[in-house]
mmCIF file of C-alpha atoms in Angstrom:
data_model
loop_
_atom_site.group_PDB
_atom_site.id
_atom_site.type_symbol
_atom_site.label_atom_id
_atom_site.label_comp_id
_atom_site.label_asym_id
_atom_site.label_seq_id
_atom_site.Cartn_x
_atom_site.Cartn_y
_atom_site.Cartn_z
ATOM 1 C CA MET B 29 0.002 -0.003 0.002
ATOM 2 C CA ARG B 30 2.819 2.387 0.957
ATOM 3 C CA ARG B 31 4.609 1.683 -2.360
ATOM 4 C CA PHE B 32 1.392 2.339 -4.260
ATOM 5 C CA ILE B 33 0.951 5.722 -2.546
ATOM 6 C CA ILE B 34 4.560 6.755 -3.284
ATOM 7 C CA ARG B 35 4.285 5.723 -6.914
ATOM 8 C CA ASN B 36 0.968 7.599 -7.177
ATOM 9 C CA ARG B 37 2.527 10.742 -5.757
ATOM 10 C CA ARG B 38 5.427 10.492 -8.193
ATOM 11 C CA ALA B 39 3.032 10.138 -11.094
ATOM 12 C CA ILE B 40 1.061 13.149 -9.891
ATOM 13 C CA THR B 41 4.279 15.132 -9.572
ATOM 14 C CA VAL B 42 5.389 14.257 -13.107
ATOM 15 C CA VAL B 43 1.973 15.173 -14.527
ATOM 16 C CA THR B 44 2.021 18.459 -12.603
ATOM 17 C CA VAL B 45 5.488 19.357 -13.924
ATOM 18 C CA ILE B 46 4.434 18.583 -17.511
ATOM 19 C CA PHE B 47 1.309 20.635 -17.051
ATOM 20 C CA MET B 48 3.250 23.632 -15.709
ATOM 21 C CA ILE B 49 5.770 23.462 -18.567
ATOM 22 C CA ALA B 50 2.938 23.328 -21.105
ATOM 23 C CA LEU B 51 1.133 26.222 -19.355
ATOM 24 C CA PHE B 52 4.295 28.300 -19.310
ATOM 25 C CA ALA B 53 4.918 27.680 -23.029
ATOM 26 C CA TYR B 54 1.309 28.588 -23.782
ATOM 27 C CA LEU B 55 1.544 31.845 -21.840
ATOM 28 C CA ILE B 56 4.725 32.803 -23.712
ATOM 29 C CA TYR B 57 2.974 32.061 -27.027
ATOM 30 C CA LYS B 58 -0.110 34.111 -26.078
ATOM 31 C CA THR B 59 2.047 36.953 -24.814
ATOM 32 C CA LYS B 60 3.772 37.142 -28.206
ATOM 33 C CA GLN B 61 0.442 36.873 -29.991
ATOM 34 C CA LEU B 62 -0.966 39.808 -28.022
ATOM 35 C CA GLY B 63 2.072 41.927 -28.764
ATOM 36 C CA TYR B 64 3.599 42.031 -25.280
ATOM 37 C CA GLY B 65 6.867 40.605 -26.610
ATOM 38 C CA LEU B 66 7.531 43.629 -28.796
ATOM 39 C CA TYR B 67 11.206 44.474 -28.948
ATOM 40 C CA LYS B 68 12.294 47.865 -27.707
ATOM 41 C CA ASN B 69 12.654 50.345 -30.579
ATOM 42 C CA ASN B 70 13.785 53.845 -31.476
ATOM 43 C CA THR B 71 13.016 56.002 -34.483
ATOM 44 C CA TYR B 72 15.813 58.048 -36.012
ATOM 45 C CA PRO B 73 15.124 60.837 -38.538
ATOM 46 C CA GLY B 74 17.563 61.739 -41.308
ATOM 47 C CA SER B 75 17.838 62.678 -44.954
ATOM 48 C CA ALA B 76 19.367 61.288 -48.161
ATOM 49 C CA PHE B 77 18.561 61.162 -51.873
ATOM 50 C CA GLY B 78 16.955 64.576 -51.577
ATOM 51 C CA THR B 79 14.198 63.245 -49.326
ATOM 52 C CA SER B 80 13.477 62.492 -45.661
ATOM 53 C CA VAL B 81 14.590 59.192 -44.173
ATOM 54 C CA LYS B 82 13.026 57.576 -41.135
ATOM 55 C CA THR B 83 14.702 54.546 -39.539
ATOM 56 C CA THR B 84 13.004 52.551 -36.796
ATOM 57 C CA ILE B 85 15.217 49.850 -35.260
ATOM 58 C CA TYR B 86 13.775 47.003 -33.162
ATOM 59 C CA ASP B 87 16.139 45.338 -30.700
ATOM 60 C CA ASN B 88 16.428 45.135 -26.942
ATOM 61 C CA ASP B 89 20.052 46.345 -27.081
ATOM 62 C CA ILE B 90 20.110 50.157 -27.214
ATOM 63 C CA ASN B 91 23.734 50.160 -28.440
ATOM 64 C CA LYS B 92 22.784 47.990 -31.383
ATOM 65 C CA ARG B 93 19.878 50.265 -32.200
ATOM 66 C CA ASP B 94 21.982 53.422 -32.109
ATOM 67 C CA GLU B 95 24.866 51.943 -34.085
ATOM 68 C CA ALA B 96 22.614 50.442 -36.740
ATOM 69 C CA SER B 97 20.805 53.756 -37.279
ATOM 70 C CA LYS B 98 24.114 55.600 -37.795
ATOM 71 C CA LEU B 99 25.350 53.014 -40.298
ATOM 72 C CA VAL B 100 22.051 53.103 -42.225
ATOM 73 C CA ILE B 101 22.336 56.885 -42.813
ATOM 74 C CA GLU B 102 26.019 56.571 -43.690
ATOM 75 C CA ASP B 103 25.239 53.912 -46.262
ATOM 76 C CA LEU B 104 22.391 55.941 -47.804
ATOM 77 C CA ARG B 105 24.400 59.138 -48.084
ATOM 78 C CA GLY B 106 27.424 57.252 -49.385
ATOM 79 C CA LEU B 107 25.409 55.656 -52.154
ATOM 80 C CA ASP B 108 23.730 58.951 -53.027
ATOM 81 C CA GLU B 109 27.133 60.617 -53.389
ATOM 82 C CA ARG B 110 28.224 57.799 -55.705
ATOM 83 C CA ILE B 111 25.296 57.503 -58.082
ATOM 84 C CA SER B 112 23.510 60.870 -58.126
ATOM 85 C CA TYR B 113 24.156 62.717 -61.389
ATOM 86 C CA ARG B 114 23.681 65.977 -59.448
ATOM 87 C CA VAL B 115 26.690 65.345 -57.172
ATOM 88 C CA GLU B 116 29.869 66.697 -58.732
ATOM 89 C CA GLY B 117 32.469 64.001 -58.865
ATOM 90 C CA SER B 118 30.022 61.111 -58.534
ATOM 91 C CA GLU B 119 30.297 58.120 -60.875
ATOM 92 C CA MET B 120 27.188 59.194 -62.788
ATOM 93 C CA ALA B 121 28.291 62.838 -63.052
ATOM 94 C CA LEU B 122 31.723 61.835 -64.312
ATOM 95 C CA LEU B 123 30.279 59.284 -66.754
ATOM 96 C CA ASN B 124 27.790 61.780 -68.189
ATOM 97 C CA LYS B 125 30.438 64.455 -68.497
ATOM 98 C CA ASN B 126 33.324 62.432 -69.868
ATOM 99 C CA TYR B 127 31.979 59.451 -71.789
ATOM 100 C CA GLU B 128 33.495 58.565 -75.154
ATOM 101 C CA ILE B 129 31.017 57.719 -77.909
ATOM 102 C CA ASP B 130 31.150 53.976 -78.727
ATOM 103 C CA GLY B 131 34.015 53.570 -76.273
ATOM 104 C CA LEU B 132 34.379 51.431 -73.160
ATOM 105 C CA ASN B 133 33.592 53.865 -70.335
ATOM 106 C CA LYS B 134 34.743 52.248 -67.127
ATOM 107 C CA VAL B 135 32.455 52.206 -64.054
ATOM 108 C CA SER B 136 32.476 50.187 -60.848
ATOM 109 C CA PRO B 137 31.173 46.604 -61.138
ATOM 110 C CA ASP B 138 28.034 47.245 -59.095
ATOM 111 C CA VAL B 139 27.062 50.337 -61.123
ATOM 112 C CA ALA B 140 27.609 48.335 -64.313
ATOM 113 C CA SER B 141 25.371 45.601 -62.941
ATOM 114 C CA TRP B 142 22.588 48.067 -62.063
ATOM 115 C CA ILE B 143 22.686 49.675 -65.467
ATOM 116 C CA ASN B 144 22.635 46.286 -67.125
ATOM 117 C CA ARG B 145 19.545 45.279 -65.128
ATOM 118 C CA GLU B 146 17.877 48.535 -66.123
ATOM 119 C CA ILE B 147 18.544 47.784 -69.805
ATOM 120 C CA GLU B 148 16.970 44.348 -69.350
ATOM 121 C CA ILE B 149 13.829 45.878 -67.807
ATOM 122 C CA SER B 150 13.684 48.387 -70.650
ATOM 123 C CA LYS B 151 13.688 45.520 -73.143
ATOM 124 C CA GLU B 152 11.034 43.587 -71.173
ATOM 125 C CA THR B 153 8.744 46.586 -71.115
ATOM 126 C CA ASP B 154 9.191 47.592 -74.739
ATOM 127 C CA GLY B 155 10.887 50.821 -73.758
ATOM 128 C CA ALA B 156 8.492 51.953 -71.011
ATOM 129 C CA PHE B 157 11.516 52.177 -68.718
ATOM 130 C CA SER B 158 14.866 53.768 -69.470
ATOM 131 C CA PRO B 159 18.149 54.232 -67.515
ATOM 132 C CA CYS B 160 19.032 57.142 -69.832
ATOM 133 C CA ILE B 161 16.003 59.322 -69.117
ATOM 134 C CA LEU B 162 18.153 62.294 -68.047
ATOM 135 C CA PRO B 163 17.699 64.397 -71.252
ATOM 136 C CA LEU B 164 13.923 64.438 -70.641
ATOM 137 C CA THR B 165 14.353 65.110 -66.926
ATOM 138 C CA GLN B 166 16.495 68.137 -67.679
ATOM 139 C CA LEU B 167 14.262 69.306 -70.532
ATOM 140 C CA TRP B 168 11.118 69.454 -68.350
ATOM 141 C CA GLY B 169 12.941 70.736 -65.257
ATOM 142 C CA ILE B 170 10.361 69.354 -62.814
ATOM 143 C CA GLU B 171 12.855 67.878 -60.366
ATOM 144 C CA ASP B 172 14.921 71.087 -60.296
ATOM 145 C CA GLY B 173 12.051 73.521 -59.771
ATOM 146 C CA ASN B 174 12.444 75.005 -63.270
ATOM 147 C CA GLU B 175 9.415 73.285 -64.714
ATOM 148 C CA GLU B 176 8.055 74.205 -68.094
ATOM 149 C CA ILE B 177 6.315 72.477 -70.993
ATOM 150 C CA PRO B 178 8.995 72.099 -73.674
ATOM 151 C CA GLU B 179 8.335 72.751 -77.320
ATOM 152 C CA ALA B 180 7.266 69.632 -79.186
ATOM 153 C CA SER B 181 10.297 69.768 -81.441
ATOM 154 C CA TYR B 182 12.630 69.672 -78.431
ATOM 155 C CA ILE B 183 10.830 66.615 -77.059
ATOM 156 C CA GLU B 184 11.071 64.946 -80.466
ATOM 157 C CA ASP B 185 14.793 65.600 -80.591
ATOM 158 C CA ALA B 186 15.234 64.047 -77.121
ATOM 159 C CA LEU B 187 13.526 60.751 -77.903
ATOM 160 C CA PRO B 188 16.544 59.028 -79.520
ATOM 161 C CA LEU B 189 18.632 60.053 -76.510
ATOM 162 C CA VAL B 190 16.380 58.266 -73.996
ATOM 163 C CA ASP B 191 16.111 55.063 -76.057
ATOM 164 C CA SER B 192 18.133 52.489 -74.109
ATOM 165 C CA SER B 193 18.966 50.594 -77.320
ATOM 166 C CA GLY B 194 21.708 53.199 -77.680
ATOM 167 C CA LEU B 195 23.263 51.907 -74.479
ATOM 168 C CA GLU B 196 25.040 48.664 -73.506
ATOM 169 C CA VAL B 197 27.198 47.223 -70.762
ATOM 170 C CA VAL B 198 30.370 45.291 -71.514
ATOM 171 C CA ASP B 199 31.927 43.779 -68.397
ATOM 172 C CA SER B 200 32.451 46.812 -66.108
ATOM 173 C CA SER B 201 32.152 49.365 -68.848
ATOM 174 C CA VAL B 202 29.259 51.308 -70.341
ATOM 175 C CA VAL B 203 29.069 51.848 -74.089
ATOM 176 C CA ILE B 204 27.076 54.881 -75.208
ATOM 177 C CA HIS B 205 26.230 55.164 -78.887
ATOM 178 C CA GLU B 206 24.486 58.574 -79.078
ATOM 179 C CA PHE B 207 25.993 61.944 -78.266
ATOM 180 C CA GLY B 208 23.804 63.791 -75.753
ATOM 181 C CA MET B 209 22.650 60.733 -73.849
ATOM 182 C CA GLY B 210 22.681 60.954 -70.079
ATOM 183 C CA LEU B 211 22.251 58.325 -67.410
ATOM 184 C CA ASP B 212 20.104 58.775 -64.334
ATOM 185 C CA LEU B 213 19.813 55.975 -61.749
ATOM 186 C CA GLY B 214 17.047 57.815 -59.902
ATOM 187 C CA ALA B 215 14.450 55.211 -60.809
ATOM 188 C CA VAL B 216 16.383 52.488 -58.944
ATOM 189 C CA GLY B 217 18.494 54.437 -56.436
ATOM 190 C CA LYS B 218 16.268 54.069 -53.403
ATOM 191 C CA GLY B 219 15.667 50.392 -54.152
ATOM 192 C CA VAL B 220 19.394 49.755 -54.414
ATOM 193 C CA ALA B 221 19.797 51.645 -51.144
ATOM 194 C CA ALA B 222 17.254 49.330 -49.519
ATOM 195 C CA ASP B 223 19.266 46.285 -50.631
ATOM 196 C CA ILE B 224 22.460 47.765 -49.223
ATOM 197 C CA VAL B 225 20.782 48.677 -45.936
ATOM 198 C CA LYS B 226 19.424 45.156 -45.665
ATOM 199 C CA GLU B 227 23.000 43.814 -45.824
ATOM 200 C CA GLU B 228 24.123 46.336 -43.232
ATOM 201 C CA LEU B 229 21.362 45.323 -40.830
ATOM 202 C CA ASP B 230 22.405 41.697 -41.222
ATOM 203 C CA LYS B 231 25.895 42.645 -40.091
ATOM 204 C CA CYS B 232 24.584 44.702 -37.169
ATOM 205 C CA GLY B 233 22.542 41.749 -35.953
ATOM 206 C CA VAL B 234 19.432 43.785 -35.007
ATOM 207 C CA SER B 235 16.117 41.999 -34.660
ATOM 208 C CA GLY B 236 14.044 44.143 -36.979
ATOM 209 C CA ALA B 237 13.724 47.494 -38.701
ATOM 210 C CA VAL B 238 11.606 49.683 -40.911
ATOM 211 C CA VAL B 239 13.564 52.112 -43.085
ATOM 212 C CA SER B 240 11.587 54.667 -45.076
ATOM 213 C CA ILE B 241 13.424 56.407 -47.921
ATOM 214 C CA GLY B 242 10.906 58.677 -49.645
ATOM 215 C CA GLY B 243 8.588 56.366 -51.559
ATOM 216 C CA THR B 244 10.602 53.220 -50.760
ATOM 217 C CA VAL B 245 10.206 51.261 -47.519
ATOM 218 C CA LEU B 246 12.448 48.401 -46.336
ATOM 219 C CA VAL B 247 10.839 46.015 -43.827
ATOM 220 C CA TYR B 248 13.491 43.934 -42.099
ATOM 221 C CA GLY B 249 13.416 40.976 -39.698
ATOM 222 C CA ASP B 250 10.708 40.898 -37.033
ATOM 223 C CA LYS B 251 9.524 43.124 -34.196
ATOM 224 C CA GLY B 252 9.088 40.434 -31.574
ATOM 225 C CA ASP B 253 5.287 40.181 -31.347
ATOM 226 C CA ASN B 254 4.779 37.142 -33.657
ATOM 227 C CA ARG B 255 2.709 39.280 -36.052
ATOM 228 C CA PRO B 256 3.163 40.532 -39.616
ATOM 229 C CA TRP B 257 4.398 44.059 -40.197
ATOM 230 C CA HIS B 258 1.608 46.548 -40.900
ATOM 231 C CA ILE B 259 2.791 49.072 -43.530
ATOM 232 C CA GLY B 260 0.681 52.014 -44.623
ATOM 233 C CA ILE B 261 0.453 52.771 -48.322
ATOM 234 C CA ARG B 262 0.126 56.484 -49.038
ATOM 235 C CA ASP B 263 -3.137 57.944 -50.362
ATOM 236 C CA PRO B 264 -2.110 59.484 -53.709
ATOM 237 C CA ARG B 265 -4.760 62.165 -53.360
ATOM 238 C CA GLY B 266 -4.320 62.771 -49.652
ATOM 239 C CA GLY B 267 -1.743 64.509 -47.489
ATOM 240 C CA ILE B 268 1.700 63.154 -46.728
ATOM 241 C CA ASP B 269 0.420 61.252 -43.657
ATOM 242 C CA ASP B 270 -2.862 60.030 -45.225
ATOM 243 C CA VAL B 271 -3.078 56.268 -45.765
ATOM 244 C CA LEU B 272 -4.736 54.550 -48.727
ATOM 245 C CA GLY B 273 -4.594 51.178 -47.015
ATOM 246 C CA VAL B 274 -2.542 48.905 -44.836
ATOM 247 C CA LEU B 275 -0.432 46.002 -46.134
ATOM 248 C CA ASP B 276 0.475 43.046 -43.937
ATOM 249 C CA THR B 277 3.893 41.735 -44.914
ATOM 250 C CA GLU B 278 6.771 39.649 -43.651
ATOM 251 C CA GLY B 279 10.275 40.951 -42.945
ATOM 252 C CA ASN B 280 12.966 41.350 -45.619
ATOM 253 C CA THR B 281 10.573 42.996 -48.038
ATOM 254 C CA VAL B 282 10.900 46.206 -50.009
ATOM 255 C CA ILE B 283 7.820 48.291 -50.857
ATOM 256 C CA SER B 284 8.253 50.985 -53.551
ATOM 257 C CA THR B 285 5.587 53.432 -54.694
ATOM 258 C CA SER B 286 5.623 55.710 -57.733
ATOM 259 C CA GLY B 287 2.906 58.304 -58.192
ATOM 260 C CA ASP B 288 1.949 61.469 -59.977
ATOM 261 C CA TYR B 289 1.746 63.332 -56.635
ATOM 262 C CA GLU B 290 5.452 63.300 -55.729
ATOM 263 C CA GLN B 291 6.833 66.001 -58.045
ATOM 264 C CA TYR B 292 4.612 67.835 -60.470
ATOM 265 C CA PHE B 293 3.246 71.151 -61.664
ATOM 266 C CA GLU B 294 -0.125 72.122 -63.062
ATOM 267 C CA LYS B 295 -0.937 74.293 -66.062
ATOM 268 C CA ASP B 296 -4.375 74.948 -67.518
ATOM 269 C CA GLY B 297 -5.832 72.287 -65.266
ATOM 270 C CA VAL B 298 -3.391 69.573 -66.423
ATOM 271 C CA ARG B 299 -1.000 67.852 -64.035
ATOM 272 C CA TYR B 300 2.532 67.318 -65.415
ATOM 273 C CA HIS B 301 4.519 64.955 -63.168
ATOM 274 C CA HIS B 302 8.076 63.660 -63.141
ATOM 275 C CA ILE B 303 7.501 60.061 -64.374
ATOM 276 C CA PHE B 304 8.165 60.257 -68.092
ATOM 277 C CA ASP B 305 7.247 57.820 -70.810
ATOM 278 C CA PRO B 306 10.504 57.400 -72.782
ATOM 279 C CA ARG B 307 8.499 56.481 -75.874
ATOM 280 C CA THR B 308 6.564 59.782 -76.029
ATOM 281 C CA GLY B 309 8.713 62.223 -74.101
ATOM 282 C CA TYR B 310 5.762 63.337 -71.954
ATOM 283 C CA PRO B 311 4.702 62.446 -68.404
ATOM 284 C CA ALA B 312 2.909 59.070 -68.438
ATOM 285 C CA ASN B 313 -0.809 59.684 -68.994
ATOM 286 C CA ASN B 314 -2.725 56.419 -68.859
ATOM 287 C CA GLY B 315 -5.215 56.797 -65.985
ATOM 288 C CA LEU B 316 -2.886 55.638 -63.205
ATOM 289 C CA ILE B 317 -2.007 57.869 -60.253
ATOM 290 C CA SER B 318 -0.047 55.409 -58.115
ATOM 291 C CA VAL B 319 1.717 52.031 -58.365
ATOM 292 C CA THR B 320 3.205 50.082 -55.451
ATOM 293 C CA ILE B 321 5.486 47.050 -55.951
ATOM 294 C CA ILE B 322 6.268 44.606 -53.122
ATOM 295 C CA THR B 323 9.168 42.167 -53.416
ATOM 296 C CA PRO B 324 12.351 41.152 -51.467
ATOM 297 C CA ASP B 325 14.462 42.644 -54.282
ATOM 298 C CA GLY B 326 14.804 46.409 -53.659
ATOM 299 C CA PHE B 327 16.213 47.162 -57.094
ATOM 300 C CA LEU B 328 13.312 45.365 -58.779
ATOM 301 C CA SER B 329 10.740 46.961 -56.526
ATOM 302 C CA ASP B 330 11.915 50.471 -57.336
ATOM 303 C CA ALA B 331 12.404 49.895 -61.062
ATOM 304 C CA MET B 332 9.097 48.146 -61.524
ATOM 305 C CA SER B 333 7.033 50.779 -59.690
ATOM 306 C CA THR B 334 8.226 53.231 -62.367
ATOM 307 C CA ALA B 335 7.927 50.792 -65.274
ATOM 308 C CA CYS B 336 4.430 49.624 -64.355
ATOM 309 C CA PHE B 337 3.277 53.195 -63.828
ATOM 310 C CA VAL B 338 4.333 54.054 -67.366
ATOM 311 C CA MET B 339 2.902 50.806 -68.824
ATOM 312 C CA GLY B 340 -0.592 51.440 -67.539
ATOM 313 C CA LEU B 341 -3.000 49.245 -65.616
ATOM 314 C CA LYS B 342 -3.492 46.309 -68.002
ATOM 315 C CA ASP B 343 0.072 45.872 -69.190
ATOM 316 C CA GLY B 344 1.560 46.860 -65.835
ATOM 317 C CA LEU B 345 -0.510 44.341 -63.923
ATOM 318 C CA ALA B 346 0.380 41.598 -66.405
ATOM 319 C CA TYR B 347 4.069 42.459 -66.108
ATOM 320 C CA ALA B 348 3.892 42.333 -62.296
ATOM 321 C CA GLU B 349 2.233 38.909 -62.422
ATOM 322 C CA LYS B 350 4.840 37.708 -64.904
ATOM 323 C CA LYS B 351 7.735 38.858 -62.705
ATOM 324 C CA GLY B 352 6.177 37.304 -59.612
ATOM 325 C CA VAL B 353 5.949 40.489 -57.571
ATOM 326 C CA SER B 354 3.012 41.827 -55.541
ATOM 327 C CA ALA B 355 1.475 45.085 -56.729
ATOM 328 C CA ILE B 356 -1.151 47.706 -55.962
ATOM 329 C CA PHE B 357 -2.441 49.967 -58.783
ATOM 330 C CA VAL B 358 -4.578 53.058 -58.164
ATOM 331 C CA THR B 359 -6.453 54.760 -61.038
ATOM 332 C CA GLU B 360 -7.577 58.364 -61.362
ATOM 333 C CA ASP B 361 -11.187 57.319 -60.838
ATOM 334 C CA LYS B 362 -10.133 55.993 -57.395
ATOM 335 C CA LYS B 363 -10.289 52.285 -58.169
ATOM 336 C CA VAL B 364 -7.668 50.054 -56.532
ATOM 337 C CA TYR B 365 -6.375 46.864 -58.180
ATOM 338 C CA THR B 366 -3.995 44.335 -56.664
ATOM 339 C CA THR B 367 -2.214 41.178 -57.752
ATOM 340 C CA LYS B 368 -4.047 38.076 -56.588
ATOM 341 C CA ASP B 369 -1.501 37.110 -53.953
ATOM 342 C CA ILE B 370 -2.277 40.120 -51.704
ATOM 343 C CA ASN B 371 -6.079 40.191 -51.973
ATOM 344 C CA LYS B 372 -6.313 39.315 -48.273
ATOM 345 C CA SER B 373 -3.196 41.062 -46.952
ATOM 346 C CA PHE B 374 -4.060 44.557 -48.243
ATOM 347 C CA ILE B 375 -6.877 46.354 -46.384
ATOM 348 C CA LEU B 376 -8.295 49.492 -48.034
ATOM 349 C CA LYS B 377 -8.766 52.310 -45.497
ATOM 350 C CA ALA B 378 -9.233 55.583 -47.367
ATOM 351 C CA LYS B 379 -12.754 56.790 -48.140
ATOM 352 C CA GLY B 380 -13.833 57.350 -51.724
ATOM 353 C CA TYR B 381 -11.802 54.484 -53.172
ATOM 354 C CA LYS B 382 -13.098 51.110 -54.344
ATOM 355 C CA LEU B 383 -11.098 47.876 -54.155
ATOM 356 C CA GLU B 384 -11.701 45.914 -57.358
ATOM 357 C CA LYS B 385 -11.741 42.159 -57.006
#
């Protein structure tokens, strides 16, 4: 009888221990589900690429958070100084100033790779995207505050100069076949920056981050609450803080948006924006006011948001599906279209818009 009681007590003890372990694990799980496990975070303002930068770092180590934020801004400004055609002495400025027609114009391997990828996208989109858009950018003057509608003859003269068929990459050299061409990596710069920042955050070992560079947002890692990231997509007809909708996404994703609201001027009731169609020489005018591309590849996200905007709803949506990226298209009549894969993860919030199924 005594042995039976002892064995019984031991069995009860074992069951109790197992129950307590299970209960403890469950409480940890529920705590994370409810958001109580959120990592500590700080938001650091800054600027680069001619726009505001906001970096929020998630990690319980304050030193990691501070160090990562400093390195992020250093990386962004360093890249801007390398590839901006506006920065005297940058690779792009020197290339545009000194290139030899039909010659091998040496650039760094990564710049050559970015230009080559841009040429590929130009081919895939039948010229709706161009890495040599600079002659049109300068002709219209929208980005420099000297905006004006150029004479039609000037636009016609510029078209051969923005045709990327006059451009090729050979190893780490750029070959330019037309005098007067000019390269501008602005359509991919922020996406490239997001890719570089992602690598920096890997080295820093932080848990998670959200880095906003103008219209491009890098979502990195996790924030500790066992939930997706909730990223607001800007309302193209609202203020800078107005949200069109909220996208649920995982970490290590880049979200790039191009729209007619970023840089533009109006004349006689017509809005002229800075996203040019290289095939016509005029700002893209196809009924779209905003395109958002979501993919882990920052370069592709940035480039495709521009390309799809120029292509228009039908062709742009088909191209996004073909490339396997997620996308949100907004038309001037306030209809919102998405790729099928994010039907449930994008929630429309702004009034006056309709989500098309």
